[in-house]
Coordinates of C-alpha atoms in Angstrom, one line a residue:
M74 CA -19.8 28.4 1.7
T75 CA -17.6 25.3 1.8
T76 CA -13.8 25.5 2.3
Y77 CA -11.7 22.6 1.1
V78 CA -8.4 21.9 2.7
D79 CA -5.4 19.7 1.7
V80 CA -2.5 19.0 4.1
G81 CA 0.3 17.3 2.3
I82 CA 3.8 16.1 3.1
Q83 CA 6.4 17.4 0.6
R84 CA 9.9 16.3 -0.4
I85 CA 9.3 13.0 1.4
Q86 CA 12.2 11.2 -0.4
A87 CA 14.7 13.7 1.0
H88 CA 13.2 13.4 4.5
L89 CA 13.2 9.6 4.6
A90 CA 16.8 9.5 3.3
R91 CA 18.3 12.0 5.9
S92 CA 19.3 9.1 8.2
R93 CA 22.5 7.3 7.5
H94 CA 21.2 3.9 8.7
L95 CA 18.3 1.9 7.4
W96 CA 16.6 1.9 10.8
G97 CA 16.2 5.6 10.5
R98 CA 14.5 5.4 7.1
R99 CA 12.3 2.6 8.3
G100 CA 11.3 4.4 11.5
A101 CA 10.4 7.5 9.6
S102 CA 8.4 5.5 7.1
E103 CA 6.3 3.9 9.9
E104 CA 5.8 7.2 11.6
V105 CA 4.6 8.9 8.4
V106 CA 2.1 6.0 7.8
R107 CA 0.7 6.5 11.3
L108 CA 0.5 10.2 10.9
T109 CA -1.4 10.1 7.6
M110 CA -3.7 7.1 8.4
S111 CA -7.4 7.7 8.5
P112 CA -9.0 7.5 12.0
A113 CA -11.2 4.6 10.8
A114 CA -8.2 2.6 9.7
A115 CA -6.3 3.3 12.9
K116 CA -9.3 2.2 15.0
E117 CA -9.7 -1.0 13.0
K118 CA -6.0 -1.8 13.5
G119 CA -6.2 -1.0 17.2
I120 CA -3.5 1.7 17.2
E121 CA -3.4 5.2 18.6
A122 CA -5.6 7.8 16.9
P123 CA -3.8 9.8 14.2
P124 CA -3.7 13.6 14.2
M125 CA -6.5 13.6 11.6
A126 CA -8.9 12.3 14.3
E127 CA -8.4 15.5 16.3
V128 CA -9.2 17.6 13.3
L129 CA -12.4 15.7 12.3
A130 CA -13.6 16.0 15.9
L131 CA -13.7 19.8 15.5
S132 CA -17.1 21.4 15.0
G133 CA -18.0 21.9 11.3
I134 CA -15.1 19.8 9.9
E135 CA -15.6 16.6 7.9
A136 CA -13.7 14.4 5.5
N137 CA -13.7 15.3 1.8
D138 CA -14.9 12.1 0.1
E139 CA -14.5 13.7 -3.4
A140 CA -10.7 14.2 -3.0
I141 CA -8.3 12.1 -5.0
D142 CA -6.7 9.4 -2.8
I143 CA -3.0 10.4 -2.6
D144 CA -0.6 9.0 0.0
G145 CA 0.7 11.7 2.2
V146 CA -2.2 14.1 1.6
L147 CA -5.0 14.6 4.1
S148 CA -8.2 16.2 2.8
F149 CA -11.2 17.6 4.6
K150 CA -13.7 20.4 4.3
G151 CA -15.5 22.9 6.6
R152 CA -18.4 25.4 6.4
S153 CA -16.3 28.2 7.8
E154 CA -13.2 29.4 6.0
D155 CA -11.5 30.5 9.2
D156 CA -12.3 27.2 11.0
A157 CA -11.2 25.1 8.1
R158 CA -7.9 27.0 7.6
D159 CA -7.1 26.9 11.3
A160 CA -7.8 23.1 11.3
G161 CA -5.4 22.7 8.5
L162 CA -2.7 24.7 10.3
L163 CA -3.3 22.7 13.5
L164 CA -2.9 19.4 11.6
A165 CA 0.4 20.6 10.0
R166 CA 1.7 21.5 13.5
R167 CA 0.7 18.1 14.8
L168 CA 2.5 16.4 12.0
R169 CA 5.7 18.4 12.5
T170 CA 5.6 17.9 16.3
R171 CA 5.9 14.2 15.7
L172 CA 8.5 14.5 12.9
P173 CA 10.1 18.0 13.0
G174 CA 12.1 17.4 9.8
L175 CA 9.0 17.2 7.7
T176 CA 8.0 19.8 5.1
V177 CA 4.2 20.2 5.2
Q178 CA 2.1 22.4 3.0
V179 CA -1.5 23.5 3.8
S180 CA -3.7 24.5 0.9
W181 CA -7.2 25.7 1.0
I182 CA -9.9 27.2 -1.2
T183 CA -13.4 28.5 -0.6
A184 CA -16.2 27.7 -3.1
D185 CA -18.1 30.8 -4.2
V186 CA -21.8 31.0 -4.7
Q187 CA -22.8 31.8 -8.3
P188 CA -24.9 35.0 -8.1
E189 CA -27.2 34.1 -11.0
T190 CA -28.1 30.6 -9.7
G191 CA -27.3 30.8 -6.0
I192 CA -25.5 27.4 -6.4
E193 CA -22.1 26.8 -4.8
E194 CA -19.1 25.9 -7.0
R195 CA -18.4 22.2 -7.3
Y196 CA -15.2 20.7 -5.9
I197 CA -14.4 19.3 -9.3
D198 CA -14.4 22.8 -10.7
L199 CA -12.0 24.0 -8.0
L200 CA -9.5 21.5 -9.2
D201 CA -9.2 23.2 -12.6
P202 CA -5.6 24.4 -13.1
A203 CA -7.1 27.7 -14.0
Q204 CA -8.2 28.0 -10.4
S205 CA -4.7 27.3 -9.0
R206 CA -4.1 31.0 -8.0
R207 CA -7.2 30.9 -5.8
W208 CA -5.8 28.2 -3.6
E209 CA -4.0 29.8 -0.7
K210 CA -0.9 28.0 0.6
V211 CA 1.2 28.0 3.7
T212 CA 4.4 25.8 3.9
F213 CA 6.0 24.6 7.1
R214 CA 9.7 23.8 6.6
P215 CA 12.2 22.5 9.0
A216 CA 13.6 25.3 11.2
P217 CA 17.0 26.5 10.0
Y218 CA 19.9 26.4 12.5
E219 CA 22.8 28.8 12.6
F220 CA 26.3 27.9 13.6
P221 CA 27.9 27.5 16.1
L222 CA 25.9 24.5 17.3
V223 CA 26.7 22.6 20.5
R224 CA 26.7 19.3 18.7
L225 CA 25.1 18.0 15.5
C226 CA 22.9 14.9 15.5
D227 CA 25.1 11.8 15.2
E228 CA 22.7 10.2 12.7
C229 CA 21.6 12.9 10.1
K230 CA 24.3 15.6 10.7
V231 CA 21.6 18.1 9.8
D232 CA 20.0 19.3 13.1
P233 CA 21.5 19.8 16.5
A234 CA 21.4 16.9 18.9
S235 CA 18.7 17.1 21.6
H236 CA 18.2 13.6 22.8
Q237 CA 20.4 10.7 24.0
A238 CA 19.4 7.4 22.5
G239 CA 18.3 5.0 25.2
K240 CA 19.7 1.8 23.7
R241 CA 22.8 1.1 21.6
F242 CA 22.2 -0.6 18.3
P243 CA 24.7 -3.1 16.9
D244 CA 25.8 -0.7 14.1
D245 CA 26.2 2.2 16.6
P246 CA 29.9 3.2 16.9
G247 CA 30.8 3.1 20.6
V248 CA 28.1 4.4 22.8
A249 CA 24.4 5.1 22.0
P250 CA 24.3 8.2 19.7
R251 CA 23.0 11.6 20.5
L252 CA 20.1 12.4 18.2
C253 CA 18.0 15.4 17.0
A254 CA 14.3 15.3 17.7
D255 CA 13.4 13.9 14.2
C256 CA 15.9 11.0 14.4
F257 CA 15.0 10.3 18.0
R258 CA 11.4 9.8 16.9
R259 CA 12.5 7.5 14.1
R260 CA 14.6 5.5 16.6
E261 CA 11.5 4.9 18.8
H262 CA 10.0 2.9 16.0
A263 CA 13.2 1.0 14.9
E264 CA 12.8 -2.2 17.0
R265 CA 9.1 -2.7 16.5
R266 CA 9.0 -1.6 12.9
R267 CA 8.3 -5.0 11.3
R268 CA 5.6 -6.1 13.7
T269 CA 3.6 -2.9 13.5
V270 CA 4.2 -2.1 9.8
V271 CA 2.9 -5.5 8.8
S272 CA -0.1 -5.2 11.1
I273 CA -1.1 -1.7 10.0
G274 CA -0.3 -2.1 6.3
P275 CA -3.3 -2.3 4.0
K276 CA -3.7 -4.9 1.3
H277 CA -2.4 -2.4 -1.2
P278 CA 0.7 -0.8 0.3
N279 CA 0.9 2.7 1.6
K280 CA 3.4 4.9 -0.3
F281 CA 5.7 5.2 2.7
C282 CA 5.4 1.7 4.0
V283 CA 5.9 -0.8 1.3
E284 CA 9.0 -2.8 2.3
W285 CA 7.4 -5.5 4.4
W286 CA 4.4 -5.7 2.2
L287 CA 6.7 -6.5 -0.7
L288 CA 8.5 -9.1 1.3
S289 CA 5.2 -10.7 2.2
E290 CA 4.0 -10.7 -1.4
I291 CA 7.2 -12.3 -2.7
N292 CA 7.2 -15.0 0.0
Q293 CA 3.6 -15.9 -0.7
A294 CA 4.4 -16.3 -4.4
R295 CA 7.5 -18.4 -3.6
G296 CA 5.5 -20.9 -1.6
G297 CA 8.7 -22.4 -0.2
E298 CA 11.5 -21.2 1.9
E299 CA 10.9 -17.6 3.0
L300 CA 13.2 -14.7 2.4
K301 CA 14.1 -12.2 5.1
G302 CA 14.7 -8.5 5.0
V303 CA 18.2 -7.1 5.1
D304 CA 19.4 -5.4 8.3
D305 CA 21.2 -2.5 6.5
L306 CA 22.1 -1.3 3.0
G307 CA 25.6 -2.7 3.3
K308 CA 24.1 -6.2 3.3
L309 CA 22.6 -5.5 -0.2
G310 CA 26.1 -4.8 -1.5
E311 CA 27.2 -8.2 -0.4
M312 CA 24.6 -9.9 -2.5
I313 CA 26.8 -10.6 -5.6
R314 CA 26.2 -12.9 -8.5
P315 CA 28.3 -16.1 -8.5
D316 CA 28.9 -15.8 -12.2
A317 CA 30.3 -12.2 -12.4
A318 CA 33.7 -13.2 -13.7
G319 CA 35.0 -11.0 -16.4
H320 CA 33.6 -7.8 -15.1
V321 CA 36.3 -5.2 -14.7
R322 CA 36.1 -4.3 -11.1
T323 CA 38.4 -4.5 -8.1
H324 CA 35.7 -4.8 -5.5
R325 CA 32.3 -6.5 -6.0
D326 CA 30.8 -6.9 -2.6
N327 CA 30.3 -3.3 -1.4
H328 CA 28.2 -1.5 -4.0
T329 CA 24.5 -0.7 -4.1
A330 CA 22.2 1.1 -6.6
L331 CA 19.4 3.5 -5.9
V332 CA 16.7 3.8 -8.5
F333 CA 14.4 6.9 -8.5
A334 CA 11.6 6.5 -11.1
D335 CA 8.8 8.9 -11.7
G336 CA 5.9 9.3 -14.3
N337 CA 6.2 11.8 -17.1
G338 CA 3.7 14.5 -18.1
L339 CA 1.2 13.5 -15.5
G340 CA 0.3 17.1 -14.9
G341 CA -1.0 17.4 -18.5
L342 CA -2.6 14.0 -18.2
F343 CA -4.6 14.9 -15.2
E344 CA -5.5 18.2 -16.7
A345 CA -7.1 16.3 -19.5
A346 CA -8.7 13.9 -17.0
H347 CA -10.0 16.9 -15.1
R348 CA -11.7 18.3 -18.2
A349 CA -13.4 15.0 -18.8
A350 CA -14.4 14.9 -15.1
V351 CA -16.0 18.3 -15.4
E352 CA -18.1 17.2 -18.3
A353 CA -19.1 14.1 -16.3
G354 CA -19.7 16.1 -13.1
S355 CA -17.6 13.6 -11.0
T356 CA -14.1 12.9 -10.0
L357 CA -14.6 9.1 -10.4
E358 CA -12.6 9.0 -13.7
M359 CA -9.7 10.9 -12.1
Q360 CA -9.7 8.5 -9.2
A361 CA -9.8 5.5 -11.5
L362 CA -6.8 6.9 -13.5
S363 CA -4.8 7.5 -10.3
K364 CA -5.7 4.0 -9.1
G365 CA -4.7 2.4 -12.4
I366 CA -1.3 4.1 -12.3
G367 CA -0.7 2.9 -8.8
E368 CA -1.7 -0.7 -9.7
A369 CA 0.7 -0.7 -12.7
L370 CA 3.5 0.4 -10.4
I371 CA 2.8 -2.5 -8.0
V372 CA 2.8 -5.0 -10.9
A373 CA 6.1 -3.6 -12.2
L374 CA 7.8 -3.6 -8.8
K375 CA 6.8 -7.2 -8.0
A376 CA 7.9 -8.4 -11.4
A377 CA 11.3 -6.6 -11.3
T378 CA 12.0 -7.9 -7.8
E379 CA 11.2 -11.5 -8.7
K380 CA 13.4 -11.2 -11.7
I381 CA 16.5 -10.5 -9.7
I382 CA 16.1 -13.1 -6.9
L383 CA 18.7 -15.8 -7.3
P384 CA 18.3 -19.4 -6.1
G385 CA 20.8 -19.1 -3.3
D386 CA 19.3 -15.9 -1.8
D387 CA 18.0 -15.9 1.7
R388 CA 17.4 -12.1 1.9
L389 CA 15.1 -10.0 -0.3
P390 CA 17.5 -8.1 -2.7
V391 CA 15.3 -5.0 -2.8
V392 CA 14.6 -2.3 -0.2
P393 CA 11.8 0.0 -1.4
H394 CA 11.8 3.3 0.4
V395 CA 8.9 5.0 -1.3
M396 CA 6.3 3.6 -3.8
G397 CA 3.1 5.2 -4.6
G398 CA 1.2 6.9 -7.4
D399 CA 3.7 7.2 -10.1
D400 CA 7.0 7.3 -8.2
L401 CA 9.4 4.7 -6.8
L402 CA 12.6 5.0 -4.8
V403 CA 14.3 1.7 -4.2
S404 CA 17.8 0.3 -3.2
L405 CA 19.2 -2.9 -4.5
P406 CA 22.6 -4.7 -5.1
A407 CA 24.6 -3.0 -7.8
E408 CA 25.2 -6.3 -9.7
R409 CA 21.5 -6.7 -10.2
C410 CA 20.5 -3.0 -10.9
W411 CA 20.4 -3.1 -14.7
E412 CA 18.2 -6.3 -14.8
F413 CA 15.9 -4.7 -12.3
L414 CA 15.7 -1.3 -14.1
V415 CA 15.0 -2.9 -17.5
E416 CA 12.3 -5.3 -16.1
F417 CA 10.7 -2.6 -14.1
L418 CA 10.3 -0.1 -16.9
T419 CA 9.2 -2.8 -19.3
R420 CA 6.6 -4.3 -17.0
F421 CA 5.3 -0.8 -16.1
Q422 CA 5.0 0.0 -19.8
D423 CA 3.0 -3.1 -20.4
A424 CA 0.8 -2.7 -17.3
A425 CA 0.1 1.0 -18.0
E426 CA -0.9 0.4 -21.7
G427 CA -4.2 2.0 -22.3
L428 CA -4.0 4.3 -19.3
G429 CA -4.5 7.9 -20.3
V430 CA -7.0 10.4 -21.7
G431 CA -7.3 11.1 -25.4
D432 CA -3.9 10.9 -27.0
R433 CA -2.0 11.4 -23.7
R434 CA -0.5 8.3 -22.3
V435 CA 1.4 7.4 -19.2
S436 CA 5.2 7.1 -19.5
M437 CA 8.1 7.0 -17.0
S438 CA 11.7 8.1 -16.6
A439 CA 14.3 7.0 -14.1
G440 CA 17.6 8.0 -12.6
M441 CA 20.0 5.4 -11.1
V442 CA 23.0 6.1 -8.9
I443 CA 25.5 3.3 -8.3
S444 CA 27.9 3.8 -5.4
K445 CA 29.6 2.2 -2.4
A446 CA 27.0 1.2 0.2
E447 CA 28.7 3.5 2.7
L448 CA 27.7 6.7 0.7
P449 CA 24.9 8.2 2.8
L450 CA 21.4 7.6 1.5
A451 CA 20.7 11.3 1.5
N452 CA 23.6 11.9 -0.9
Q453 CA 22.4 9.1 -3.1
V454 CA 18.9 10.5 -3.2
E455 CA 20.2 14.0 -4.1
I456 CA 22.2 12.6 -7.0
A457 CA 19.3 10.4 -8.2
E458 CA 17.0 13.4 -8.2
Q459 CA 19.3 15.3 -10.6
L460 CA 19.6 12.2 -12.8
L461 CA 15.9 11.8 -12.9
K462 CA 15.5 15.4 -14.0
R463 CA 18.0 14.9 -16.8
A464 CA 16.2 11.7 -17.9
K465 CA 12.9 13.6 -18.1
R466 CA 14.4 16.5 -20.1
G467 CA 16.0 14.1 -22.5
V468 CA 12.6 13.0 -23.8
D469 CA 10.8 16.3 -23.2
G470 CA 8.8 14.7 -20.4
Q471 CA 7.2 12.1 -22.8
G472 CA 8.7 8.7 -23.2
W473 CA 10.5 5.9 -21.4
S474 CA 14.0 7.1 -20.5
F475 CA 16.8 6.8 -17.9
T476 CA 20.3 7.9 -17.1
W477 CA 22.7 6.8 -14.5
L478 CA 25.9 7.6 -12.6
D479 CA 28.5 5.2 -11.3
V480 CA 30.0 7.3 -8.6
T481 CA 33.0 5.0 -8.0
Q482 CA 34.0 4.9 -11.7
D483 CA 32.7 8.3 -13.0
G484 CA 33.1 10.5 -9.9
P485 CA 30.3 12.6 -8.4
G486 CA 30.5 15.0 -11.4
G487 CA 30.4 12.3 -14.1
E488 CA 27.7 12.2 -16.7
H489 CA 26.2 9.8 -19.2
E490 CA 23.7 10.2 -22.1
V491 CA 20.0 9.9 -21.6
W492 CA 19.0 6.5 -23.0
T493 CA 15.5 5.4 -24.0
L494 CA 14.2 1.9 -23.0
E495 CA 13.9 1.1 -26.7
G496 CA 17.5 2.2 -27.3
L497 CA 18.8 0.0 -24.5
K498 CA 17.0 -3.0 -25.9
D499 CA 18.5 -2.4 -29.3
R500 CA 22.0 -2.4 -27.7
E501 CA 21.4 -5.5 -25.6
P502 CA 23.2 -7.8 -28.1
A503 CA 26.3 -5.6 -27.9
L504 CA 26.0 -5.5 -24.1
G505 CA 25.6 -9.3 -23.9
Y506 CA 28.7 -9.8 -26.1
L507 CA 30.7 -7.2 -24.1
G508 CA 30.0 -9.2 -21.0
E509 CA 31.6 -12.2 -22.5
M510 CA 34.7 -10.5 -23.7
S511 CA 38.1 -10.8 -21.9
A512 CA 38.9 -8.2 -19.3
N513 CA 42.0 -7.3 -21.3
S514 CA 40.0 -6.5 -24.4
V515 CA 37.5 -4.4 -22.5
Q516 CA 40.4 -2.4 -20.8
S517 CA 42.0 -1.9 -24.2
I518 CA 38.8 -0.3 -25.6
G519 CA 38.6 1.9 -22.5
G520 CA 42.2 3.0 -23.2
T521 CA 41.4 4.2 -26.7
L522 CA 38.6 6.4 -25.4
T523 CA 40.8 8.5 -23.3
S524 CA 42.0 10.6 -26.2
R525 CA 40.5 14.1 -26.6
D526 CA 40.9 14.0 -30.4
L527 CA 38.1 12.0 -32.2
G528 CA 40.3 11.4 -35.1
V529 CA 43.0 9.8 -32.9
M530 CA 40.3 7.9 -31.0
A531 CA 39.0 6.5 -34.3
Q532 CA 42.4 5.4 -35.5
K533 CA 43.2 3.6 -32.3
L534 CA 39.8 1.8 -32.3
E535 CA 40.3 0.8 -36.0
Y536 CA 43.8 -0.5 -35.2
L537 CA 42.6 -2.4 -32.2
A538 CA 39.7 -3.9 -34.1
K539 CA 42.1 -5.2 -36.8
R540 CA 44.3 -6.9 -34.1
V541 CA 41.5 -8.2 -31.8
D542 CA 38.6 -10.1 -33.4
E543 CA 36.3 -9.7 -30.4
V544 CA 36.7 -5.9 -30.4
K545 CA 35.7 -5.9 -34.1
C546 CA 32.7 -8.0 -33.3
L547 CA 31.6 -5.7 -30.5
L548 CA 31.9 -2.6 -32.8
D549 CA 29.8 -4.4 -35.4
K550 CA 27.1 -5.3 -32.9
A551 CA 27.1 -1.7 -31.6
G552 CA 26.8 -0.3 -35.1
I553 CA 30.1 1.7 -34.7
K554 CA 32.5 2.0 -37.6
P555 CA 35.6 3.9 -36.8
S556 CA 37.0 3.5 -40.3
D557 CA 34.0 5.0 -42.0
R558 CA 32.3 7.6 -39.8
F559 CA 33.1 8.1 -36.2
D560 CA 31.7 11.1 -34.3
D561 CA 31.1 12.3 -30.8
S562 CA 27.9 10.4 -30.5
D563 CA 29.7 7.1 -31.3
A564 CA 32.4 7.9 -28.7
R565 CA 29.7 8.6 -26.0
A566 CA 27.8 5.5 -26.9
L567 CA 30.9 3.3 -26.5
K568 CA 31.8 4.9 -23.2
D569 CA 28.2 4.4 -22.0
L570 CA 28.4 0.7 -23.1
L571 CA 31.5 0.2 -21.0
S572 CA 29.9 1.9 -18.0
I573 CA 26.8 -0.2 -18.2
N574 CA 28.9 -3.3 -18.6
R575 CA 30.5 -2.8 -15.2
W576 CA 27.3 -4.0 -13.6
W577 CA 25.4 -5.6 -16.5
R578 CA 23.7 -8.9 -15.7

């Protein structure tokens, strides 16, 4: 009987983001790519054999060619359940030896032989959600540490320091830092990341290694002066627009945005695709659906990146951390975040049109956190994950939605409504007009919204609209009438418009 094994990396966004500096994220990305590369691809690129090569060399173990191609998941099969399971556990240990901070899950299932026919179950049948309880799982998580520790890692502040960095980087404070095993491994890749990442990257980017691929694609399309990559996230915050006058902010050159986007309802979509695959007796349709979603994501990312590049830029204003399947994690300058988000969702919507099974279609939600660049990436990812969950709940997991948090303005506990892409486009005339208003008028509107009483708030807005023509015009464009009917939804909508305006294009 055949045993099928999947070894997958979980919570990769949190793992990549645990480093405070961009070199740590880049080093981890490269190492994950190397760890999950197929032996054939590694041999072709002339780099060291990945851990999967050791597994496939074991007796009775071979690659599972029927498996869906998912970045970060390694699939194989064996004739013996014990041997296949042990091979999966061995592979998980090898992955975590290289990056101890990884969370790795090993899943396996053994195909039964049908008594009446003597025929073994097909792999496609074992993917049926109804068979999920038959899949056995073991999850390897980072080892917990109890205080007191001798010293925490200077980079992630998560694990105890166990290594002294051999070379001091320009952004290291004072001496070279003391690092945990995971961050030390990332650091080994930091200096050579660009050379090796470009050389091992496939034509279509690996989920964990997309940054330099995107830079290459953008430069090829430009056909002129090439852009460079940023050295750290702080440099993104310095990429401000020259025409940002009128925006009510004290500081403009130190804020970045992190966008976390993910597909909606793909579990149900792939269940429907699985039923179709069972009827066809092949996983080809499921593979085609997965590939189509990934290609739509590539189109949307490239289009959104090109949209926010300004004539005077010499650096790429986007740093993608993770991109693959239906999810995207990307950092960019705060002053360009809304233009990027709108273009990304719009282009993905267009590119994904027609992708689906029956009446189920692909859609996407996003969470965006805007903060000072100095806020640790791990904190940004944690906030963005919560925002993304809220955005999905806001449309019941079906639709094009987003929400956001401006940490500097709202505080870490702030909250905004879940907006749909269509709703934002309906409000674009109001946002465009709001961006042209005087700072004094914008501040006056904000002042009226501080009241806890909706009646008082409406009276103040009505009085202000009578005195200031541009305030009246804004309320008309937003469809808000304080003299007629003014409720909590109007107040929230106006507050959200002011929040979006802080960084609107």
